[in-house]
mmCIF file of C-alpha atoms in Angstrom:
data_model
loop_
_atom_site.group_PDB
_atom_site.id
_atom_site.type_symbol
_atom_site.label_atom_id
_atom_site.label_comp_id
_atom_site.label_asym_id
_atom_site.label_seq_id
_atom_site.Cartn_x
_atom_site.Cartn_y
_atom_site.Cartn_z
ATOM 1 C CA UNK A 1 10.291 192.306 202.936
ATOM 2 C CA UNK A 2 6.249 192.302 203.630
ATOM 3 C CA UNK A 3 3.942 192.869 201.036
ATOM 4 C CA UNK A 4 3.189 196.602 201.019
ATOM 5 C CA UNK A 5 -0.737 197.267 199.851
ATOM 6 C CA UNK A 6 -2.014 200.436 198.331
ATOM 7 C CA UNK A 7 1.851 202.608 198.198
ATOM 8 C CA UNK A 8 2.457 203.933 195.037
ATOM 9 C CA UNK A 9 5.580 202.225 192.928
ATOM 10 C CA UNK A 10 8.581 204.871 194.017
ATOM 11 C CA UNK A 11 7.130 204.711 198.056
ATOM 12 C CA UNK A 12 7.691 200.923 197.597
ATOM 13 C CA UNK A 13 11.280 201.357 196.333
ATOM 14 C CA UNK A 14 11.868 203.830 198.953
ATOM 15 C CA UNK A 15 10.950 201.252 201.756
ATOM 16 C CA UNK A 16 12.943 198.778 199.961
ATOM 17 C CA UNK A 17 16.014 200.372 200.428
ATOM 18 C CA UNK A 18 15.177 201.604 203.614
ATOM 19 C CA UNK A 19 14.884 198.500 204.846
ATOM 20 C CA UNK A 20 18.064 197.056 203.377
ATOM 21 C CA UNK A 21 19.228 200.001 205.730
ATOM 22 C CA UNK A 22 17.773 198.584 208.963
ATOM 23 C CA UNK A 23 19.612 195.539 208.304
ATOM 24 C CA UNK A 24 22.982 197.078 207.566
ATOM 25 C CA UNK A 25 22.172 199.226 211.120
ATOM 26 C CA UNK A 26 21.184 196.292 213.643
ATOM 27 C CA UNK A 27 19.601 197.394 217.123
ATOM 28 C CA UNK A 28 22.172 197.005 219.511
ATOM 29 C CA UNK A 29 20.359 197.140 222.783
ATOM 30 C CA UNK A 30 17.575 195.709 224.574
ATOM 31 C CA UNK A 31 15.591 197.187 227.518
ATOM 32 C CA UNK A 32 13.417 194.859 229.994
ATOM 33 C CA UNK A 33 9.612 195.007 229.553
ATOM 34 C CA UNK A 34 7.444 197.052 232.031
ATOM 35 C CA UNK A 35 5.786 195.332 235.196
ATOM 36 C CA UNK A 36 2.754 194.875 233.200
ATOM 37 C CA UNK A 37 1.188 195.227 229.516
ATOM 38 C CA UNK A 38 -0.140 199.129 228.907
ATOM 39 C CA UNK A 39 -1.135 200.773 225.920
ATOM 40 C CA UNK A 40 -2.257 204.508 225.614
ATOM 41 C CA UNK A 41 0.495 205.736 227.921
ATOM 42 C CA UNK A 42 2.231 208.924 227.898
ATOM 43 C CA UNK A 43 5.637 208.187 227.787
ATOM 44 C CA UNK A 44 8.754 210.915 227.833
ATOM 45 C CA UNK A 45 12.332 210.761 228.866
ATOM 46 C CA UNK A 46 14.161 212.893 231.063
ATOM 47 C CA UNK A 47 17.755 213.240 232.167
ATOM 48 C CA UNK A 48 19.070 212.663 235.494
ATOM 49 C CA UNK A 49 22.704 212.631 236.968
ATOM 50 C CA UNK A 50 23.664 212.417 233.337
ATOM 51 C CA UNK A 51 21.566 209.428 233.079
ATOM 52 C CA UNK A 52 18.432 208.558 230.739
ATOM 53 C CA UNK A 53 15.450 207.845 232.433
ATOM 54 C CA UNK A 54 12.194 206.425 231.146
ATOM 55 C CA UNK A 55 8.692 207.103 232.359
ATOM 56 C CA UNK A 56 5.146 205.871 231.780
ATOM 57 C CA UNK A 57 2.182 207.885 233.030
ATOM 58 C CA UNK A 58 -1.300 206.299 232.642
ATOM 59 C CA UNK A 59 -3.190 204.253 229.985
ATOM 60 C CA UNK A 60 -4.857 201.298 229.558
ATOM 61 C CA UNK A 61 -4.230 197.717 230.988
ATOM 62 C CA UNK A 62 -4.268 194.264 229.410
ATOM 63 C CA UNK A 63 -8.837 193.944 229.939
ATOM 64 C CA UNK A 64 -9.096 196.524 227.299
ATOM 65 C CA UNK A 65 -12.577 197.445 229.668
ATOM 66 C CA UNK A 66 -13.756 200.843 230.715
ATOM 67 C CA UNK A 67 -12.002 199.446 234.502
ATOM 68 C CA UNK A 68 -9.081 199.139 232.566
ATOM 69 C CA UNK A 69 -8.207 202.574 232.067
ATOM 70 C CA UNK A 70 -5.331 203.634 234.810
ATOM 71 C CA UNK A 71 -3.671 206.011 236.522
ATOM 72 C CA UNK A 72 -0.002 204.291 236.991
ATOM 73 C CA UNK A 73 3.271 205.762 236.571
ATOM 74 C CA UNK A 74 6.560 203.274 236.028
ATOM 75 C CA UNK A 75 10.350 204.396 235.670
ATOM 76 C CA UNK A 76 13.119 203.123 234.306
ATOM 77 C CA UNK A 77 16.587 204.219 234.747
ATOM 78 C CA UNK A 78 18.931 203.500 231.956
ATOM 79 C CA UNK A 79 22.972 203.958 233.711
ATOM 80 C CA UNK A 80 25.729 205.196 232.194
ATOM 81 C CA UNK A 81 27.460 201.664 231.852
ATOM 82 C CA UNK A 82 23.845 200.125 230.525
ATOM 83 C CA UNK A 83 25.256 198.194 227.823
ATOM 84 C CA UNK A 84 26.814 195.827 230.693
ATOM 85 C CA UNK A 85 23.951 196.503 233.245
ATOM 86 C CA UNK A 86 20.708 195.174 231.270
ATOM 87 C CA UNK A 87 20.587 192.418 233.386
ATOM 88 C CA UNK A 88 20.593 194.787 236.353
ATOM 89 C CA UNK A 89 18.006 197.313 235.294
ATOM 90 C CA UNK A 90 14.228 197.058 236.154
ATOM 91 C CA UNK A 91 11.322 199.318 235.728
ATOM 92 C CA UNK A 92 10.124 201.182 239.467
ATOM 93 C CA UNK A 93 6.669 201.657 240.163
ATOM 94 C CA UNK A 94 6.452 205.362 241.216
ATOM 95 C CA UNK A 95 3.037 207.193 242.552
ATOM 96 C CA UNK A 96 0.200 206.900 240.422
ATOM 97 C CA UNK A 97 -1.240 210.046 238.482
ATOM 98 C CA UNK A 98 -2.795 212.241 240.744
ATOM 99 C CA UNK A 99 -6.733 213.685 239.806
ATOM 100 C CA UNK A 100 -6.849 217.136 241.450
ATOM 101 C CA UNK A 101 -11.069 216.211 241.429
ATOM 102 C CA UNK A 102 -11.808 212.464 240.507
ATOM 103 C CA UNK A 103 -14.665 212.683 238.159
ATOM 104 C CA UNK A 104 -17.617 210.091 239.347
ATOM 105 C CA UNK A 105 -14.759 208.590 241.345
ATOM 106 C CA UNK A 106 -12.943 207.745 238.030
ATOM 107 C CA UNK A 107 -9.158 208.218 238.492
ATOM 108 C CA UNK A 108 -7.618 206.245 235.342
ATOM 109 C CA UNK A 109 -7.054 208.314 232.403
ATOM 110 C CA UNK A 110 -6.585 207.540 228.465
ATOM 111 C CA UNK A 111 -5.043 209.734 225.991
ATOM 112 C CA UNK A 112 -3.012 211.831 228.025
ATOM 113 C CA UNK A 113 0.287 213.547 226.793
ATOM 114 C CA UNK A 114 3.571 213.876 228.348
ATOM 115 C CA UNK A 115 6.743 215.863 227.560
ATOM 116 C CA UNK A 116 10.017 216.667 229.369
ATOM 117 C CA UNK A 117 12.012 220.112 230.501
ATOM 118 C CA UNK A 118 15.386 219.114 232.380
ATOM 119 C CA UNK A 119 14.445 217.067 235.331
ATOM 120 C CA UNK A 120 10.874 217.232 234.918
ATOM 121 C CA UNK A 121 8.531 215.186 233.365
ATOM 122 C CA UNK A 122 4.682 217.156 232.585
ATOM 123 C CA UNK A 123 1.943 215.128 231.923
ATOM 124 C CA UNK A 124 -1.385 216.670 230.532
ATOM 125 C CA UNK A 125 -5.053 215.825 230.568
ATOM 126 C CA UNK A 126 -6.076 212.594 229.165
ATOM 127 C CA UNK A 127 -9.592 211.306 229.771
ATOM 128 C CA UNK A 128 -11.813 209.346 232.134
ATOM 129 C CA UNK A 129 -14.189 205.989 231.460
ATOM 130 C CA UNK A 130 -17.162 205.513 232.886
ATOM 131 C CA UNK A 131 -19.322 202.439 233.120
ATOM 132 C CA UNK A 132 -22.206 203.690 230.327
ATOM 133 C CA UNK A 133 -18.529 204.336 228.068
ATOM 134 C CA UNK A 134 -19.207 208.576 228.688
ATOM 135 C CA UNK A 135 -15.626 210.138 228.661
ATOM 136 C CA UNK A 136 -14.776 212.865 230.187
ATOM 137 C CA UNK A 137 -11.546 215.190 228.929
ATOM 138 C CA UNK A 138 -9.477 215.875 232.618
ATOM 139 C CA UNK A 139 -7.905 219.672 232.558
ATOM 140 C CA UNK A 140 -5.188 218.537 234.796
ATOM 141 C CA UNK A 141 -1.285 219.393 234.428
ATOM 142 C CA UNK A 142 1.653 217.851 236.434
ATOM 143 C CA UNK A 143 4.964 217.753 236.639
ATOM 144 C CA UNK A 144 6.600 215.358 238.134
ATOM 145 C CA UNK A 145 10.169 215.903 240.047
ATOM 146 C CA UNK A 146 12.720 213.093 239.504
ATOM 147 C CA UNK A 147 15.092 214.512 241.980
ATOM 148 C CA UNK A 148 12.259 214.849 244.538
ATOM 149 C CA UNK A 149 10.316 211.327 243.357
ATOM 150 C CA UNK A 150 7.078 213.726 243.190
ATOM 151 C CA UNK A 151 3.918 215.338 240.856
ATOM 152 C CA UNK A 152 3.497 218.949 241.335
ATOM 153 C CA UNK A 153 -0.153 220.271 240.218
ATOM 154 C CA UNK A 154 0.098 223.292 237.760
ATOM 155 C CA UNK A 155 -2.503 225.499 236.576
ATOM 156 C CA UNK A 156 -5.026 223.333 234.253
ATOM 157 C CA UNK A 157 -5.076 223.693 230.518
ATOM 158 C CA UNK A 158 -7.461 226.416 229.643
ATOM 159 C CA UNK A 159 -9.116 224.038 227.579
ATOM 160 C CA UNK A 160 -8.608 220.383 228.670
ATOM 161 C CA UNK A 161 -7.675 218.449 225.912
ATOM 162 C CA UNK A 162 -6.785 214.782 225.601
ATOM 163 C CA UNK A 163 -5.555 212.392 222.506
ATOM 164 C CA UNK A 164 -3.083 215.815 221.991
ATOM 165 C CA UNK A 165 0.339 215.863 221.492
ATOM 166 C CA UNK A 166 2.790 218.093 223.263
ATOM 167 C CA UNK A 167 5.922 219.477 222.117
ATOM 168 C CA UNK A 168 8.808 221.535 223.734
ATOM 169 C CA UNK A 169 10.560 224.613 222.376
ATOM 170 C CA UNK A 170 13.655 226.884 224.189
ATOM 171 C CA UNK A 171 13.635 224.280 227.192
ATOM 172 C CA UNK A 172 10.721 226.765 228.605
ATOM 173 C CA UNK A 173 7.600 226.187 226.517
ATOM 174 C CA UNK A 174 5.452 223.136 225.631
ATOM 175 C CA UNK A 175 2.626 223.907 222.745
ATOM 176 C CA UNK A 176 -0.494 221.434 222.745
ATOM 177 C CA UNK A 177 -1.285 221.263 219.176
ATOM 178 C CA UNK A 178 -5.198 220.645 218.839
ATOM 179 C CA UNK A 179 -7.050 217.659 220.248
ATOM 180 C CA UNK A 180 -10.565 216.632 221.705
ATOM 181 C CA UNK A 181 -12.472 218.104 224.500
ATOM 182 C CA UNK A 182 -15.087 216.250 225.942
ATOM 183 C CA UNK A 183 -18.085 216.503 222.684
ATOM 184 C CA UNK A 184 -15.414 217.639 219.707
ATOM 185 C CA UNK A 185 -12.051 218.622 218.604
ATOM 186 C CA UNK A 186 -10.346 221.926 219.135
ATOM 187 C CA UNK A 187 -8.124 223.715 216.684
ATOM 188 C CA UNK A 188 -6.120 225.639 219.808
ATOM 189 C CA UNK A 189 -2.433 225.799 220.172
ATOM 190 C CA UNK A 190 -2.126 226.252 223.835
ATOM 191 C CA UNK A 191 1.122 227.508 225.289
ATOM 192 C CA UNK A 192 2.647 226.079 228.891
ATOM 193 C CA UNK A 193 5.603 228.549 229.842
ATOM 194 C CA UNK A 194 7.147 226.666 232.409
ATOM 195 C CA UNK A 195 9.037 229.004 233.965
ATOM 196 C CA UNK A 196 5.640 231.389 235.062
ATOM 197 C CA UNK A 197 3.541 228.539 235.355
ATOM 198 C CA UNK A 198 1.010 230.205 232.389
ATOM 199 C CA UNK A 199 -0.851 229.526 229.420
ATOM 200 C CA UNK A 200 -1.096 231.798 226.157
ATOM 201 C CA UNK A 201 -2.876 230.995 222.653
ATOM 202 C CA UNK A 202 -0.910 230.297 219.943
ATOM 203 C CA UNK A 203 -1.794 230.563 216.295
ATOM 204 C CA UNK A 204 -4.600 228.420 215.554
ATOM 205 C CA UNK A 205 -3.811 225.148 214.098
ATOM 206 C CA UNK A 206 -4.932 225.315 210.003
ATOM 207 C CA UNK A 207 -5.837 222.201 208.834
ATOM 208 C CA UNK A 208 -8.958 220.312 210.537
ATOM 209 C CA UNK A 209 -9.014 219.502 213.820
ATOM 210 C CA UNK A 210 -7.827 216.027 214.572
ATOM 211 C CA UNK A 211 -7.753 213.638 217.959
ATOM 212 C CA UNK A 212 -5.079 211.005 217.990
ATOM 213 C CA UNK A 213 -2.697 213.193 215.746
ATOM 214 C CA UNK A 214 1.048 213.145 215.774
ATOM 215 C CA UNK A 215 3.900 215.133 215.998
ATOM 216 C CA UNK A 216 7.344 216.390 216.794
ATOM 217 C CA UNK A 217 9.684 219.204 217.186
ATOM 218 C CA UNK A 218 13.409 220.182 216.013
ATOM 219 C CA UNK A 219 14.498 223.533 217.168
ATOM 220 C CA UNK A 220 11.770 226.423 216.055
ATOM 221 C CA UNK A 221 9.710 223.398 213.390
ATOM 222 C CA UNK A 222 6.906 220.884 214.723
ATOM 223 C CA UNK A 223 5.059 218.992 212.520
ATOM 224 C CA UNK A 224 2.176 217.620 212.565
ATOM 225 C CA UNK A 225 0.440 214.522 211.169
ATOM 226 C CA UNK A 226 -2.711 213.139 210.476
ATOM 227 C CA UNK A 227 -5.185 211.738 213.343
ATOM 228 C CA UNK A 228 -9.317 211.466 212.982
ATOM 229 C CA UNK A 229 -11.724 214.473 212.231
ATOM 230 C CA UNK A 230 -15.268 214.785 212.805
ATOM 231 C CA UNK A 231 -17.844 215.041 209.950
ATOM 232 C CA UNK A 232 -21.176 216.314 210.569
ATOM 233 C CA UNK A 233 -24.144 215.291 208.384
ATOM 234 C CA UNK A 234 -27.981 215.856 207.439
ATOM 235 C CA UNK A 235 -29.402 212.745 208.029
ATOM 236 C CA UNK A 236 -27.417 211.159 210.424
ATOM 237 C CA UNK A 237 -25.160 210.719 213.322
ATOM 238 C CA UNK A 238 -21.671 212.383 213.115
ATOM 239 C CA UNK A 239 -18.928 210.734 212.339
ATOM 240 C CA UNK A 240 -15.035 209.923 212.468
ATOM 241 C CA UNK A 241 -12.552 209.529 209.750
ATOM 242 C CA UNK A 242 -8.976 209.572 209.318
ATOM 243 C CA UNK A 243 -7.881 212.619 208.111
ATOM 244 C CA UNK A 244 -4.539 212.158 205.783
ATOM 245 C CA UNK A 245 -2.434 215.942 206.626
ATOM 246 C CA UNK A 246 0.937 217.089 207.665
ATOM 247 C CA UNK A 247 1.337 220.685 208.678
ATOM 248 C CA UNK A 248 4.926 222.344 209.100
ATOM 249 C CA UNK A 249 4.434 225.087 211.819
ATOM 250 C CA UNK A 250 7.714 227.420 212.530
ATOM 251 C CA UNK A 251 7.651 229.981 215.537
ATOM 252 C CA UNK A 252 8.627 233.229 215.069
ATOM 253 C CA UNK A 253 11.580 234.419 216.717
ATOM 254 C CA UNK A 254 9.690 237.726 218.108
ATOM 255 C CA UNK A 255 6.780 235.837 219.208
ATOM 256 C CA UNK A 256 6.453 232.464 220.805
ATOM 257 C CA UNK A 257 2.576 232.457 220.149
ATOM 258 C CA UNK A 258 3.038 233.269 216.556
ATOM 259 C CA UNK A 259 3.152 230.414 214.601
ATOM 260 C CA UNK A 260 3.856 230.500 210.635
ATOM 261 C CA UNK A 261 1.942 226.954 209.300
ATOM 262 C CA UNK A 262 2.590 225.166 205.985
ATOM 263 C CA UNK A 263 1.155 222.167 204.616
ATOM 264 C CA UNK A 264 3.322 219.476 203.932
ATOM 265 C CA UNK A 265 2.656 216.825 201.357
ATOM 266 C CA UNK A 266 1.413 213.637 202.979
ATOM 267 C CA UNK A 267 3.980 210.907 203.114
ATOM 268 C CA UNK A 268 2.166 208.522 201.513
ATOM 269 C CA UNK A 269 -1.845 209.859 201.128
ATOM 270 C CA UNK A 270 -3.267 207.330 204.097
ATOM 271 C CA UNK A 271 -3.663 208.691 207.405
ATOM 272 C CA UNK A 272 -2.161 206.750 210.800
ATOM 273 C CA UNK A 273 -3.921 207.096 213.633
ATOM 274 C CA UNK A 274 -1.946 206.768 217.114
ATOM 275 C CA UNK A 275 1.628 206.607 215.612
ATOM 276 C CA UNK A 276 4.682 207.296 217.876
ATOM 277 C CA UNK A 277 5.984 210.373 217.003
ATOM 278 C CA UNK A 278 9.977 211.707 217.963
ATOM 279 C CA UNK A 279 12.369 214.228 216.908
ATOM 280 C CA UNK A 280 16.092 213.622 216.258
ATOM 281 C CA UNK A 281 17.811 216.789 216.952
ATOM 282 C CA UNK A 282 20.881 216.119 215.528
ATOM 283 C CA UNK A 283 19.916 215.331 212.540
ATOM 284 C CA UNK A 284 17.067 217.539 211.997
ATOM 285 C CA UNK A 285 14.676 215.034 211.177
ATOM 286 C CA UNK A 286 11.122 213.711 212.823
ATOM 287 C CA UNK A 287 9.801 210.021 213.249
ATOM 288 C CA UNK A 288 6.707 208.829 212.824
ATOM 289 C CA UNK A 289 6.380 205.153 214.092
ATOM 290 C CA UNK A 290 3.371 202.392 213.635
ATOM 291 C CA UNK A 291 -0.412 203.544 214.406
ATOM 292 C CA UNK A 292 -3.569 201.925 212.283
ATOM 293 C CA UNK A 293 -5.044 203.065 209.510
ATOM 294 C CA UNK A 294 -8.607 202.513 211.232
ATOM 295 C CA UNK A 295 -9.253 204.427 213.926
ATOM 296 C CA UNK A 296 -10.515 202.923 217.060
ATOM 297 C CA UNK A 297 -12.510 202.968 220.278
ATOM 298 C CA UNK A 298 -9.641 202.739 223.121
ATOM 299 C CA UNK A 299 -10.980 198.646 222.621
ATOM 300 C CA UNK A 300 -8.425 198.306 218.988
ATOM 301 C CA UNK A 301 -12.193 197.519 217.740
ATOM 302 C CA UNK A 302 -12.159 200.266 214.701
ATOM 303 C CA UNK A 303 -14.973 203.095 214.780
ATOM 304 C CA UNK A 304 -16.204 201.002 211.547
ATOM 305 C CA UNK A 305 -16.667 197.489 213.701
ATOM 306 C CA UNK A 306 -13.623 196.417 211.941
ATOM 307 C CA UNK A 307 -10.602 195.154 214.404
ATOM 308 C CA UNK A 308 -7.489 197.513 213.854
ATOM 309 C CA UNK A 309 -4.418 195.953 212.893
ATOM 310 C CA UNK A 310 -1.008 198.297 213.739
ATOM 311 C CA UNK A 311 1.600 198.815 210.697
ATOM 312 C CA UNK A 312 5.299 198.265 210.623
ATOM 313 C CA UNK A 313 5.991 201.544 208.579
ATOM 314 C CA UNK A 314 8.473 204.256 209.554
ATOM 315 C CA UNK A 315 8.030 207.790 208.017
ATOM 316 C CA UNK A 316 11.262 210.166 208.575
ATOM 317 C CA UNK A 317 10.453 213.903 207.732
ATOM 318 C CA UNK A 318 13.569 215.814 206.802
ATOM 319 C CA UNK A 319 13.166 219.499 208.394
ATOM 320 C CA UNK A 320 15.502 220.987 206.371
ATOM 321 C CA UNK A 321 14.778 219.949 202.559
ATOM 322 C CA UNK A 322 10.789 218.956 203.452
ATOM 323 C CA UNK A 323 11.345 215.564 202.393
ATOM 324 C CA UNK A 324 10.196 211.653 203.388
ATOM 325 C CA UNK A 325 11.735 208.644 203.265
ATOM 326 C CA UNK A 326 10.424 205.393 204.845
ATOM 327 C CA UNK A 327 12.030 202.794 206.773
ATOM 328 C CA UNK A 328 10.190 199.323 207.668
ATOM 329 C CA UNK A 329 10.637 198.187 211.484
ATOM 330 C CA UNK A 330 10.412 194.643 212.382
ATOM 331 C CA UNK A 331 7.967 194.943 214.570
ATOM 332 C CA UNK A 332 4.201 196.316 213.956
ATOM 333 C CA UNK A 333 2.719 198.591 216.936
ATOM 334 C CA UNK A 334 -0.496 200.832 217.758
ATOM 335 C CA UNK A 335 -2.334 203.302 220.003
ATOM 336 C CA UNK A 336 0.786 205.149 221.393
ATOM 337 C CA UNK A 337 1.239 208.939 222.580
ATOM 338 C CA UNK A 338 5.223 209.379 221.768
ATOM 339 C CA UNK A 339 8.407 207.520 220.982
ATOM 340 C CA UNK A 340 11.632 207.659 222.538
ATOM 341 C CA UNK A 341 15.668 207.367 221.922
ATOM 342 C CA UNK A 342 17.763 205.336 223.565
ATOM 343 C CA UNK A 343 20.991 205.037 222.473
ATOM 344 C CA UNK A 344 20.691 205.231 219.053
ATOM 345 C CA UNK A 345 17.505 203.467 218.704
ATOM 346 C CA UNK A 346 13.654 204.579 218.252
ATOM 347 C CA UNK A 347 11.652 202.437 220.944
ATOM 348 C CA UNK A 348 8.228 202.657 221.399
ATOM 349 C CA UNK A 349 6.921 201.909 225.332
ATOM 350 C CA UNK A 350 3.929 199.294 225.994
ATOM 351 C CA UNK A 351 1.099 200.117 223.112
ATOM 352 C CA UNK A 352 -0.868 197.184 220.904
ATOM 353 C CA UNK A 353 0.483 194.224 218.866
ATOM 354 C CA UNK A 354 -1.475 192.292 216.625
ATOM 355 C CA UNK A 355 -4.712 191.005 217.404
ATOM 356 C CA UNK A 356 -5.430 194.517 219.747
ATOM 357 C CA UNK A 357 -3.269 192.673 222.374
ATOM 358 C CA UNK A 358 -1.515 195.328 224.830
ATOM 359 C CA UNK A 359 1.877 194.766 225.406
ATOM 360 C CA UNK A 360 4.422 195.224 228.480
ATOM 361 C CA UNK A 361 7.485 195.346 225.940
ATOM 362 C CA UNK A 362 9.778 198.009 224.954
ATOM 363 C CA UNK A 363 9.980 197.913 221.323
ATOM 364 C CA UNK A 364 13.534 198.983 219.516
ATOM 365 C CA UNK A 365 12.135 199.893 215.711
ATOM 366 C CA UNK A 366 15.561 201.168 213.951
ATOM 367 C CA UNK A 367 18.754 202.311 214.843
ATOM 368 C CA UNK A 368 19.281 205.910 213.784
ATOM 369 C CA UNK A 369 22.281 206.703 211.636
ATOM 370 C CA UNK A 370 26.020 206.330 213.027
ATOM 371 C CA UNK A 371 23.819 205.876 216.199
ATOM 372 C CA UNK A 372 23.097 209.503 216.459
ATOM 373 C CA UNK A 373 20.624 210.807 219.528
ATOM 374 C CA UNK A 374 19.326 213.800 220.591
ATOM 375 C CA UNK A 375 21.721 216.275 221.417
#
């Protein structure tokens, strides 16, 4: 087991065993590596024919540069005989991400979020890189068909956000749970209803608003964790800093824009920034994979000058007794928007290795209990 700095004693025993866990659950599948390295790309899964299919929308390439930053879109379709088809299966290339108005003729987008309803995939915002390194946040939405191989453009967010996170609830609504726009963050819940193609406000979210949060959903409960604040001061420049917080939000039953927060005792105390974040539906529990605990310029450089190195750590929050555990992953990864489940296993999608360097792989990081997936 690695050397874990700055946990307290009973976090350290709780990896421990945790990882003694891993071991006694081994990943039992691999999945080939996208056509090239990305990091910074939405990634959601959708079902189709009663198969799993992957998707990656944006990001940025292997340069790490301001020309970089992309629009492209891969999928991977996962049969229902994949065990014995791995050496079959190969990501697609599908139509880049649209820009309803390219922006200085800037199509590429970071930070964008995506999510899945039934066939669809949506992907949200993200923002543009320019040449003098000013970003823009894009208000864009899209869904994009898998039946019909094709993006749809939907009403923009009513305040375009980007380094968000976006979570599903009913099948019909996605909530995008603060985030930046263009100078600072936003506290705004903003609320997609997918079957009348509008927007509402939710309750505000309570603790500070964060970019590069995240967060997952099980049934009526998302939660929410950590990311990088802003601090103003007198004598200088503003600031960023990680901002160590979980917040429990449940909707009410009455009223999908009412939303009841808690605060939830942080894991461990130090914040991630960029983690992969998934829910396991059937068993009521959220993942929070890898991220750094420096935040970063879209570069891995830190906001400090300091390179950011990614961390191996897995945090499971329990949504029914409010509890963590940890799990270590064999792998350390950075600077994603989401996680995924593939039979059985948490995989992350492309994101950053060591040393900042962007990777093409998908990344299997434990193997849930008795295998279980999302229902």
């Amino acid at each position: 087991m690695k050397i874990l700095r700055n946990y307290p004693l009973a976090t350290l025993a709780a990896l421990f065993l945790a990882t003694n866990n891993v071991a006694a659950n081994p990943l039992t599948r691999e999945l080939p590596a996208l056509p090239e390295p990305i990091s910074n790309n939405a990634v959601t899964t959708v079902n189709h024919n009663g198969q799993q299919v992957l998707l990656s929308f944006n990001g940025l390439l292997a340069g790490k540069d301001y020309t970089d930053v992309s629009n492209k879109a891969f999928m991977l379709q996962i049969g229902k005989n994949s065990d014995k088809q791995m050496g079959k299966i190969k990501w697609q290339t599908i139509d880049d991400v649209p820009i309803a108005q390219p922006i200085n003729g800037l199509t590429g987008r970071l930070a964008s979020i995506a999510t899945s309803i039934g066939s669809k995939a949506y992907v949200f915002g993200g923002y543009t890189v320019a040449k003098d390194h000013s970003e823009v946040s894009v208000p864009d939405v899209y869904s994009f068909d898998i039946n019909a191989q094709a993006y749809q453009l939907l009403p923009p967010m009513p305040v375009p956000v980007d380094d968000s996170v976006a979570l599903t609830y009913q099948n019909r609504y996605i909530y995008l749970v603060s985030g930046w726009h263009n100078d600072g963050n936003v506290n705004l819940v903003q609320v997609f209803d997918t079957h009348t193609n509008e927007w509402q406000q939710a309750s505000p979210f309570p603790g500070k608003p964060v970019f590069g949060q995240a967060a997952a959903m099980s049934g009526d409960k998302m939660i929410v964790c950590d990311g990088v604040r802003v601090d103003v001061h007198l004598d200088k420049r503003r600031s960023y800093a990680a901002e160590p917080a979980c917040y429990l939000g449940k909707v009410s039953k009455d009223n999908i824009t009412r939303i009841d927060w808690r605060k939830v005792k942080h894991p461990t105390g130090i914040a991630r920034y960029r983690m992969a974040a998934v829910a396991n539906i059937s068993e009521d529990a959220a993942y929070f994979i890898g991220g750094s605990d420096n935040p970063y310029n879209y570069s891995g450089i830190g906001y400090n000058g300091v390179p950011s190195s990614p961390d191996s750590k897995i945090w499971r929050f329990d949504f029914n007794s409010n509890e963590w555990s940890f799990i270590e992953s064999n792998t350390a990864t950075m600077d994603h928007r989401a996680a995924v489940i593939v039979n059985g296993n948490l995989m992350t999608i492309g994101g950053m290795k060591q040393g900042q360097v962007v990777t093409s792989e998908v990344i299997p990081h434990y193997a849930l209990p008795s295998g279980r997936s999302p229902k």
